[in-house]
Short mmCIF file of C-alpha atoms and ligand atoms in Angstrom, two decimals:
data_model
loop_
_atom_site.label_atom_id
_atom_site.label_comp_id
_atom_site.label_asym_id
_atom_site.label_seq_id
_atom_site.Cartn_x
_atom_site.Cartn_y
_atom_site.Cartn_z
CA MET H 1 -1.70 27.73 12.86
CA SER H 2 0.38 29.83 10.48
CA GLY H 3 -0.22 33.54 10.79
CA SER H 4 -0.88 34.37 7.13
CA GLY H 5 -3.67 32.84 5.07
CA THR H 6 -1.25 30.11 4.06
CA LYS H 7 -2.15 26.73 5.53
CA ARG H 8 0.58 24.48 6.76
CA ILE H 9 0.21 20.74 6.14
CA LEU H 10 2.51 18.28 7.82
CA ALA H 11 2.61 15.06 5.79
CA VAL H 12 3.91 11.73 7.06
CA ALA H 13 5.23 8.69 5.21
CA GLY H 14 7.00 5.72 6.72
CA ALA H 15 6.88 2.49 4.76
CA ARG H 16 7.09 1.52 1.11
CA PRO H 17 3.36 1.53 0.33
CA ASN H 18 3.07 5.07 1.73
CA PHE H 19 5.45 6.66 -0.74
CA MET H 20 3.33 6.24 -3.87
CA LYS H 21 0.33 7.61 -1.97
CA ILE H 22 1.95 10.69 -0.44
CA GLY H 23 3.70 11.69 -3.72
CA PRO H 24 0.66 13.01 -5.64
CA LEU H 25 -0.74 14.72 -2.53
CA LEU H 26 2.49 16.64 -1.93
CA ARG H 27 2.66 17.64 -5.57
CA GLU H 28 -0.92 18.93 -5.51
CA LEU H 29 -0.36 20.85 -2.27
CA ARG H 30 2.86 22.39 -3.52
CA ASP H 31 1.20 23.49 -6.76
CA ARG H 32 -1.33 25.58 -4.84
CA PRO H 33 -0.31 28.95 -3.45
CA GLY H 34 -2.43 28.59 -0.31
CA PHE H 35 -0.40 25.74 1.17
CA GLU H 36 2.97 25.10 2.75
CA THR H 37 4.08 21.53 3.33
CA TYR H 38 6.50 19.80 5.67
CA LEU H 39 7.28 16.13 5.04
CA VAL H 40 8.28 13.74 7.81
CA HIS H 41 9.72 10.33 6.93
CA THR H 42 9.45 8.13 9.98
CA GLY H 43 12.20 5.78 8.77
CA GLN H 44 10.05 2.65 9.32
CA HIS H 45 11.45 1.50 5.98
CA TYR H 46 14.93 2.82 5.59
CA ASP H 47 17.05 1.16 2.92
CA GLN H 48 17.48 2.23 -0.69
CA ALA H 49 15.41 -0.67 -2.06
CA MET H 50 12.48 -0.13 0.33
CA SER H 51 12.58 3.65 0.62
CA GLY H 52 15.24 5.94 -0.94
CA GLY H 53 14.73 4.64 -4.48
CA PHE H 54 11.03 5.51 -4.41
CA PHE H 55 11.67 9.14 -3.51
CA GLU H 56 14.03 9.46 -6.46
CA GLU H 57 11.83 7.67 -9.00
CA LEU H 58 8.60 9.34 -7.96
CA GLY H 59 10.20 12.78 -7.77
CA ILE H 60 9.22 13.28 -4.13
CA ALA H 61 11.27 16.03 -2.51
CA GLU H 62 13.66 15.02 0.26
CA PRO H 63 11.83 14.75 3.58
CA ASP H 64 12.20 17.78 5.84
CA ALA H 65 12.77 15.45 8.79
CA ASN H 66 13.61 11.77 9.14
CA LEU H 67 12.78 10.16 12.47
CA GLY H 68 15.01 7.15 11.75
CA VAL H 69 12.91 4.73 13.78
CA GLY H 70 13.94 1.63 11.78
CA SER H 71 12.50 -1.84 12.30
CA GLY H 72 11.36 -3.28 15.61
CA THR H 73 8.40 -4.78 17.36
CA HIS H 74 5.04 -3.16 16.73
CA ALA H 75 5.03 -1.53 20.14
CA SER H 76 8.52 -0.11 19.93
CA MET H 77 8.07 1.15 16.37
CA THR H 78 4.76 2.80 17.20
CA ALA H 79 6.11 4.26 20.43
CA ASP H 80 9.26 5.58 18.74
CA VAL H 81 7.25 7.40 16.06
CA LEU H 82 4.79 8.75 18.62
CA ARG H 83 7.57 10.13 20.81
CA ALA H 84 9.58 11.58 17.92
CA MET H 85 6.58 13.22 16.24
CA GLU H 86 5.46 15.26 19.22
CA PRO H 87 8.28 17.86 19.29
CA ILE H 88 8.09 18.26 15.51
CA LEU H 89 4.36 18.94 15.65
CA ILE H 90 4.86 21.41 18.50
CA GLU H 91 7.57 23.23 16.57
CA GLN H 92 5.92 23.18 13.15
CA LYS H 93 2.38 24.01 14.34
CA PRO H 94 0.65 22.60 11.26
CA ASP H 95 -2.98 23.39 10.47
CA ALA H 96 -3.48 19.71 9.66
CA LEU H 97 -1.63 16.40 9.66
CA LEU H 98 -1.86 14.33 6.48
CA VAL H 99 -1.44 10.54 6.78
CA VAL H 100 -1.95 7.73 4.28
CA GLY H 101 -2.56 4.00 4.45
CA ASP H 102 -2.47 1.69 7.43
CA VAL H 103 1.09 1.16 8.58
CA ASN H 104 2.35 1.63 12.12
CA SER H 105 3.69 5.08 11.22
CA THR H 106 0.18 6.15 10.12
CA LEU H 107 -1.35 5.36 13.49
CA ALA H 108 1.51 6.70 15.59
CA ALA H 109 1.64 10.06 13.80
CA THR H 110 -2.14 10.38 14.05
CA LEU H 111 -2.13 9.78 17.76
CA ALA H 112 0.63 12.34 18.35
CA ALA H 113 -1.30 14.98 16.38
CA VAL H 114 -4.79 14.50 17.83
CA LYS H 115 -3.43 14.72 21.37
CA LEU H 116 -2.08 18.16 20.43
CA GLY H 117 -5.42 19.22 18.95
CA ILE H 118 -4.15 19.06 15.37
CA PRO H 119 -6.82 17.74 12.98
CA VAL H 120 -5.85 14.68 10.94
CA ALA H 121 -6.67 13.92 7.32
CA HIS H 122 -6.55 10.18 6.67
CA VAL H 123 -6.21 9.17 3.04
CA GLU H 124 -7.34 5.59 2.30
CA ALA H 125 -9.75 5.55 5.22
CA GLY H 126 -12.56 3.08 5.83
CA LEU H 127 -10.94 -0.10 4.49
CA ARG H 128 -11.71 -3.12 6.69
CA SER H 129 -10.61 -6.74 6.37
CA PHE H 130 -12.60 -7.61 9.53
CA ASP H 131 -9.54 -9.55 10.64
CA ARG H 132 -8.19 -8.07 13.83
CA GLY H 133 -5.24 -10.44 13.70
CA MET H 134 -3.82 -8.16 10.99
CA PRO H 135 -1.75 -5.34 12.49
CA GLU H 136 -2.95 -3.05 9.69
CA GLU H 137 -6.61 -3.59 10.67
CA ILE H 138 -5.92 -2.22 14.14
CA ASN H 139 -4.09 0.73 12.61
CA ARG H 140 -7.04 1.41 10.27
CA ILE H 141 -9.73 1.31 12.95
CA LEU H 142 -7.83 3.49 15.41
CA THR H 143 -6.65 6.03 12.84
CA ASP H 144 -10.15 6.43 11.40
CA SER H 145 -11.78 6.78 14.79
CA VAL H 146 -9.84 9.97 15.59
CA SER H 147 -9.36 11.51 12.12
CA HIS H 148 -11.13 14.71 11.14
CA TRP H 149 -11.22 14.08 7.39
CA LEU H 150 -11.65 10.54 6.07
CA PHE H 151 -10.90 10.13 2.37
CA VAL H 152 -12.12 6.79 1.05
CA THR H 153 -11.33 4.91 -2.15
CA GLU H 154 -14.43 2.75 -2.58
CA PRO H 155 -18.08 2.54 -1.44
CA ALA H 156 -17.33 -0.20 1.13
CA GLY H 157 -15.20 2.38 2.96
CA GLU H 158 -18.19 4.68 3.38
CA GLU H 159 -20.37 1.79 4.61
CA ASN H 160 -17.75 0.64 7.12
CA LEU H 161 -17.32 4.12 8.56
CA ALA H 162 -21.08 4.66 8.80
CA ARG H 163 -21.38 1.37 10.71
CA GLU H 164 -18.70 2.57 13.14
CA GLY H 165 -20.68 5.73 13.80
CA ILE H 166 -18.34 8.18 12.05
CA ASP H 167 -20.04 11.47 11.14
CA PRO H 168 -20.74 11.17 7.38
CA THR H 169 -19.92 14.85 6.79
CA ARG H 170 -16.28 13.96 7.53
CA VAL H 171 -16.21 11.19 4.94
CA HIS H 172 -15.29 11.96 1.33
CA ARG H 173 -15.11 9.45 -1.49
CA SER H 174 -12.24 10.92 -3.43
CA GLY H 175 -10.75 8.08 -5.47
CA ASN H 176 -7.40 6.41 -5.06
CA VAL H 177 -4.14 8.34 -4.80
CA MET H 178 -2.09 5.19 -5.44
CA ILE H 179 -3.80 5.08 -8.83
CA ASP H 180 -2.86 8.73 -9.39
CA THR H 181 0.76 7.59 -9.21
CA LEU H 182 0.11 4.58 -11.44
CA THR H 183 -1.66 6.69 -14.07
CA ALA H 184 1.13 9.26 -14.08
CA ASN H 185 3.84 6.61 -14.46
CA ALA H 186 2.23 3.90 -16.61
CA GLU H 187 3.73 5.00 -19.90
CA LYS H 188 7.20 5.42 -18.45
CA ALA H 189 6.94 2.00 -16.78
CA ARG H 190 5.95 0.24 -19.99
CA ALA H 191 8.98 1.78 -21.70
CA GLN H 192 11.39 0.26 -19.14
CA ASP H 193 13.73 -2.50 -20.34
CA THR H 194 12.86 -4.66 -17.31
CA LEU H 195 11.54 -7.65 -19.31
CA ALA H 196 14.50 -7.78 -21.68
CA ARG H 197 16.95 -7.49 -18.79
CA LEU H 198 15.32 -10.44 -17.04
CA GLY H 199 14.90 -12.50 -20.22
CA LEU H 200 11.07 -12.43 -19.97
CA GLU H 201 8.39 -12.10 -22.61
CA ALA H 202 5.15 -10.18 -22.21
CA GLY H 203 2.43 -12.61 -21.08
CA GLY H 204 4.99 -15.38 -20.58
CA TYR H 205 5.48 -15.12 -16.81
CA ALA H 206 3.62 -14.48 -13.56
CA VAL H 207 4.60 -12.18 -10.70
CA LEU H 208 4.56 -13.25 -7.06
CA THR H 209 4.82 -11.13 -3.90
CA LEU H 210 4.43 -12.35 -0.33
CA HIS H 211 5.09 -10.68 2.97
CA ARG H 212 2.11 -11.01 5.31
CA PRO H 213 2.81 -12.74 8.62
CA SER H 214 -0.21 -15.01 7.88
CA ASN H 215 1.69 -16.47 4.92
CA VAL H 216 5.32 -16.37 5.92
CA ASP H 217 5.53 -16.78 9.69
CA ASP H 218 4.48 -20.44 10.11
CA PRO H 219 7.20 -22.82 8.83
CA ALA H 220 4.83 -25.70 7.94
CA HIS H 221 2.49 -23.39 6.04
CA LEU H 222 5.38 -21.69 4.26
CA ARG H 223 6.78 -25.05 3.12
CA ALA H 224 3.41 -26.24 1.78
CA LEU H 225 2.80 -22.90 0.09
CA PHE H 226 6.19 -23.01 -1.63
CA GLU H 227 5.51 -26.54 -2.91
CA ALA H 228 2.33 -25.29 -4.61
CA LEU H 229 4.10 -22.20 -5.96
CA GLU H 230 6.85 -24.37 -7.37
CA GLU H 231 4.24 -26.44 -9.21
CA ILE H 232 2.91 -23.24 -10.75
CA HIS H 233 6.46 -22.24 -11.63
CA GLN H 234 6.81 -25.52 -13.61
CA ARG H 235 4.04 -24.24 -15.90
CA ILE H 236 4.89 -20.53 -16.06
CA PRO H 237 7.97 -18.77 -14.71
CA LEU H 238 7.19 -17.07 -11.41
CA VAL H 239 9.08 -13.83 -10.92
CA PHE H 240 9.39 -13.20 -7.20
CA PRO H 241 10.72 -9.85 -5.94
CA ILE H 242 11.32 -10.80 -2.37
CA HIS H 243 10.42 -8.52 0.55
CA PRO H 244 13.11 -8.44 3.30
CA ARG H 245 10.67 -9.94 5.82
CA THR H 246 10.01 -12.87 3.44
CA ALA H 247 13.69 -13.32 2.58
CA ALA H 248 14.45 -13.73 6.27
CA ALA H 249 11.53 -16.16 6.73
CA VAL H 250 12.51 -18.27 3.72
CA GLU H 251 16.09 -18.53 4.86
CA GLU H 252 15.10 -19.48 8.38
CA ARG H 253 12.01 -21.61 7.73
CA LEU H 254 12.74 -23.54 4.55
CA GLY H 255 15.72 -25.27 6.10
CA GLY H 256 18.24 -23.72 3.71
CA ARG H 257 16.32 -24.95 0.63
CA LYS H 258 16.37 -22.35 -2.13
CA PRO H 259 13.03 -21.81 -3.89
CA SER H 260 13.22 -22.48 -7.63
CA MET H 261 11.29 -19.35 -8.64
CA MET H 262 13.08 -16.36 -10.16
CA LEU H 263 14.06 -14.53 -6.98
CA LEU H 264 14.76 -10.81 -7.31
CA PRO H 265 15.58 -8.15 -4.75
CA PRO H 266 12.75 -5.69 -3.96
CA GLN H 267 12.12 -3.82 -7.21
CA GLY H 268 11.86 -0.12 -7.84
CA TYR H 269 8.46 1.38 -8.65
CA LEU H 270 8.83 1.58 -12.44
CA ASP H 271 10.40 -1.88 -12.81
CA PHE H 272 7.69 -3.43 -10.68
CA LEU H 273 4.91 -1.63 -12.53
CA CYS H 274 6.46 -2.78 -15.81
CA LEU H 275 6.55 -6.37 -14.53
CA MET H 276 2.91 -6.29 -13.40
CA ALA H 277 1.62 -4.62 -16.57
CA SER H 278 2.89 -7.42 -18.86
CA ALA H 279 2.33 -10.38 -16.54
CA ARG H 280 -0.04 -13.24 -17.35
CA MET H 281 -1.16 -13.03 -13.74
CA VAL H 282 -0.08 -11.76 -10.34
CA LEU H 283 -0.16 -13.75 -7.10
CA THR H 284 0.06 -11.60 -3.99
CA ASP H 285 -0.87 -10.95 -0.39
CA SER H 286 -0.35 -7.18 -0.72
CA GLY H 287 -3.21 -4.70 -0.47
CA GLY H 288 -2.07 -2.14 -3.01
CA ILE H 289 -1.23 -4.71 -5.68
CA GLN H 290 -4.87 -5.86 -5.72
CA GLU H 291 -5.78 -2.30 -6.73
CA GLU H 292 -2.98 -1.82 -9.23
CA THR H 293 -3.76 -5.08 -11.10
CA THR H 294 -7.43 -4.05 -11.24
CA VAL H 295 -6.48 -0.85 -13.03
CA LEU H 296 -3.98 -2.63 -15.28
CA GLY H 297 -6.59 -5.31 -16.12
CA VAL H 298 -4.18 -8.08 -15.12
CA PRO H 299 -5.62 -11.17 -13.34
CA CYS H 300 -4.71 -11.20 -9.65
CA LEU H 301 -4.94 -14.07 -7.17
CA THR H 302 -4.90 -12.81 -3.60
CA LEU H 303 -3.39 -15.36 -1.23
CA ARG H 304 -5.44 -14.31 1.78
CA ASP H 305 -8.75 -15.25 3.42
CA ASN H 306 -10.05 -11.69 3.29
CA THR H 307 -9.57 -8.41 1.55
CA GLU H 308 -10.14 -4.89 2.79
CA ARG H 309 -10.51 -3.86 -0.87
CA PRO H 310 -13.67 -5.72 -1.97
CA ILE H 311 -14.20 -3.59 -5.07
CA THR H 312 -11.16 -5.24 -6.68
CA VAL H 313 -13.07 -8.55 -6.52
CA GLU H 314 -16.55 -7.17 -7.30
CA GLN H 315 -15.46 -5.02 -10.25
CA GLY H 316 -11.80 -5.73 -10.89
CA THR H 317 -9.65 -8.69 -11.89
CA ASN H 318 -8.91 -9.83 -8.35
CA ARG H 319 -9.87 -13.24 -6.90
CA LEU H 320 -9.58 -14.08 -3.27
CA VAL H 321 -8.18 -17.62 -3.20
CA GLY H 322 -7.33 -18.07 0.48
CA ARG H 323 -4.23 -19.66 1.94
CA ASP H 324 -4.74 -23.32 1.09
CA PRO H 325 -1.83 -24.32 -1.18
CA GLU H 326 -3.83 -26.79 -3.29
CA THR H 327 -6.57 -24.24 -3.99
CA ILE H 328 -3.97 -21.62 -4.90
CA ARG H 329 -2.38 -24.02 -7.41
CA ASN H 330 -5.76 -24.96 -8.90
CA GLU H 331 -6.88 -21.35 -9.25
CA ALA H 332 -3.59 -20.42 -10.93
CA PHE H 333 -3.98 -23.32 -13.36
CA LYS H 334 -7.53 -22.16 -14.15
CA ILE H 335 -6.17 -18.80 -15.21
CA LEU H 336 -3.48 -20.45 -17.34
CA ASP H 337 -6.03 -22.76 -18.97
CA GLY H 338 -9.04 -20.54 -19.31
CA PRO H 339 -10.05 -17.08 -20.44
CA ALA H 340 -8.64 -14.37 -18.20
CA PRO H 341 -11.15 -12.81 -15.80
CA GLU H 342 -12.28 -9.43 -17.03
CA GLY H 343 -12.91 -6.41 -14.90
CA ARG H 344 -13.45 -2.71 -14.97
CA VAL H 345 -11.79 0.25 -13.31
CA PRO H 346 -13.74 1.47 -10.25
CA ASP H 347 -15.30 4.93 -10.24
CA LEU H 348 -12.94 7.80 -9.44
CA TRP H 349 -9.78 5.70 -9.86
CA ASP H 350 -8.90 8.13 -12.59
CA GLY H 351 -5.66 9.85 -11.63
CA SER H 352 -7.33 12.87 -9.99
CA ALA H 353 -7.82 11.74 -6.39
CA ALA H 354 -5.17 14.09 -4.94
CA ARG H 355 -6.86 17.06 -6.60
CA ARG H 356 -10.22 16.14 -5.00
CA ILE H 357 -8.65 15.65 -1.60
CA VAL H 358 -6.80 18.94 -1.65
CA ASP H 359 -9.98 20.71 -2.82
CA VAL H 360 -11.71 19.54 0.37
CA LEU H 361 -8.79 20.55 2.59
CA GLU H 362 -8.59 23.96 0.91
CA ARG H 363 -12.30 24.59 1.40
CA ASP H 364 -12.45 23.38 5.01
CA LEU H 365 -9.25 25.04 6.19
CA ALA H 366 -10.41 28.39 4.77
CA ARG H 367 -13.41 28.37 7.10
C1 LIG C 1 5.13 -2.96 6.73
C2 LIG C 1 3.67 -2.63 7.03
C3 LIG C 1 2.77 -3.35 6.04
C4 LIG C 1 3.17 -3.06 4.62
C5 LIG C 1 4.63 -3.43 4.45
C6 LIG C 1 5.08 -3.14 3.05
C7 LIG C 1 2.99 -2.26 9.37
C8 LIG C 1 2.24 -2.86 10.49
N1 LIG C 1 3.25 -3.08 8.34
O1 LIG C 1 5.30 -4.33 7.02
O2 LIG C 1 1.44 -2.91 6.22
O3 LIG C 1 2.37 -3.81 3.74
O4 LIG C 1 5.39 -2.66 5.37
O5 LIG C 1 6.41 -3.38 2.85
O6 LIG C 1 3.29 -1.09 9.41
N2 LIG C 1 13.46 -4.21 6.43
C9 LIG C 1 14.56 -3.98 5.63
N3 LIG C 1 14.66 -2.77 5.03
C10 LIG C 1 13.77 -1.79 5.22
C11 LIG C 1 12.65 -2.04 6.03
C12 LIG C 1 12.50 -3.26 6.61
O7 LIG C 1 15.39 -4.83 5.42
O8 LIG C 1 13.92 -0.69 4.66
C13 LIG C 1 13.30 -5.50 7.08
C14 LIG C 1 13.41 -5.39 8.58
O9 LIG C 1 14.52 -6.10 9.00
C15 LIG C 1 12.13 -5.98 9.13
C16 LIG C 1 11.38 -6.49 7.93
O10 LIG C 1 11.99 -5.96 6.79
O11 LIG C 1 12.37 -7.02 10.01
C17 LIG C 1 9.94 -6.09 7.98
O12 LIG C 1 9.77 -4.67 8.02
P1 LIG C 1 8.62 -3.97 8.89
O13 LIG C 1 8.59 -2.52 8.60
O14 LIG C 1 8.73 -4.42 10.29
O15 LIG C 1 7.27 -4.56 8.44
P2 LIG C 1 6.74 -5.02 7.05
O16 LIG C 1 6.51 -6.45 7.16
O17 LIG C 1 7.59 -4.47 5.95
#
């Protein structure tokens, strides 16, 4: 613990979907005199397109330390972060560790901290897909089970944690920090020239993202999925910013055949937000994109059998369409032919989640 009344928070980010979540939290902490922050980038994502660009666009200060773990198997990545975090935690002596999301870096940093007696605040706690074949589900369950503060985005998160026997006084429904970033950047994103540069018209295209092992790892499934997507592309241009994991899978598993969709490299935050905001629909297997389209009011088809974010289906514009290629094509055609599904923005997804979270930390750490 720091000697003065100032509380020291060590924040961790590692992979692309972490950066837009940690940004508003760091800003809120740095705006308050009672806190000092130290940011560790684990280096799970490391190139400009997947990492560096987001720090610049989102105005996140340079990390104080970069562990440089890079890609690898789940075990080696998790072990590398765990081993590299320990000396930093011992040296920095934070009053709390702040982690977001469900990536390998989230779990590894959490484990290193709790073993040193450092309390962990987990932002985006309680989400469950109930699919233990998903690496993220394991990360979620384990991180939540040892965290001191659990900040949840939707009521299902509270129910899941209660079922797992987590003390309810540790659970706080605080809203969605990813939406804090969206709210703060929406106007800037809409002013981007992304559409003109790509020769697209608002409402005249759909956006596709794919990276989950369940969609891209099996060659036969990937081929069938791409046939259905290409049929959709015949009716509306599909803009496909391609994740490095998917690019590698497509090259290896489609036998050298180039997909006909509009392939783009991974996009920056503002370009991607601009693309989503004006799309006729979004097809995705991402978690965060289900939430962002709900707030943007853009129809979203989720190409998975489950979602850990049920509120996006219950209240938002998201539909869970599974992995069957024919069903995916039919559901996409329904959106093109029919009225767009309407939704509403869930409670507390209002741009102020980081403020609520830091209020709780400030109160509890002063005790
Ligand atoms: C990770 C997260 C996933 C998240 C996704 C978002 C876990 C378990 N998974 O999965 O939850 O939705 O990030 O992107 O933590 N690569 C690059 N450049 C980079 C990073 C990776 O080219 O900056 C390549 C690597 O060669 C690697 C592949 O992308 O093989 C996949 O990266 P990896 O971090 O292993 O997992 P993701 O599938 O991205």
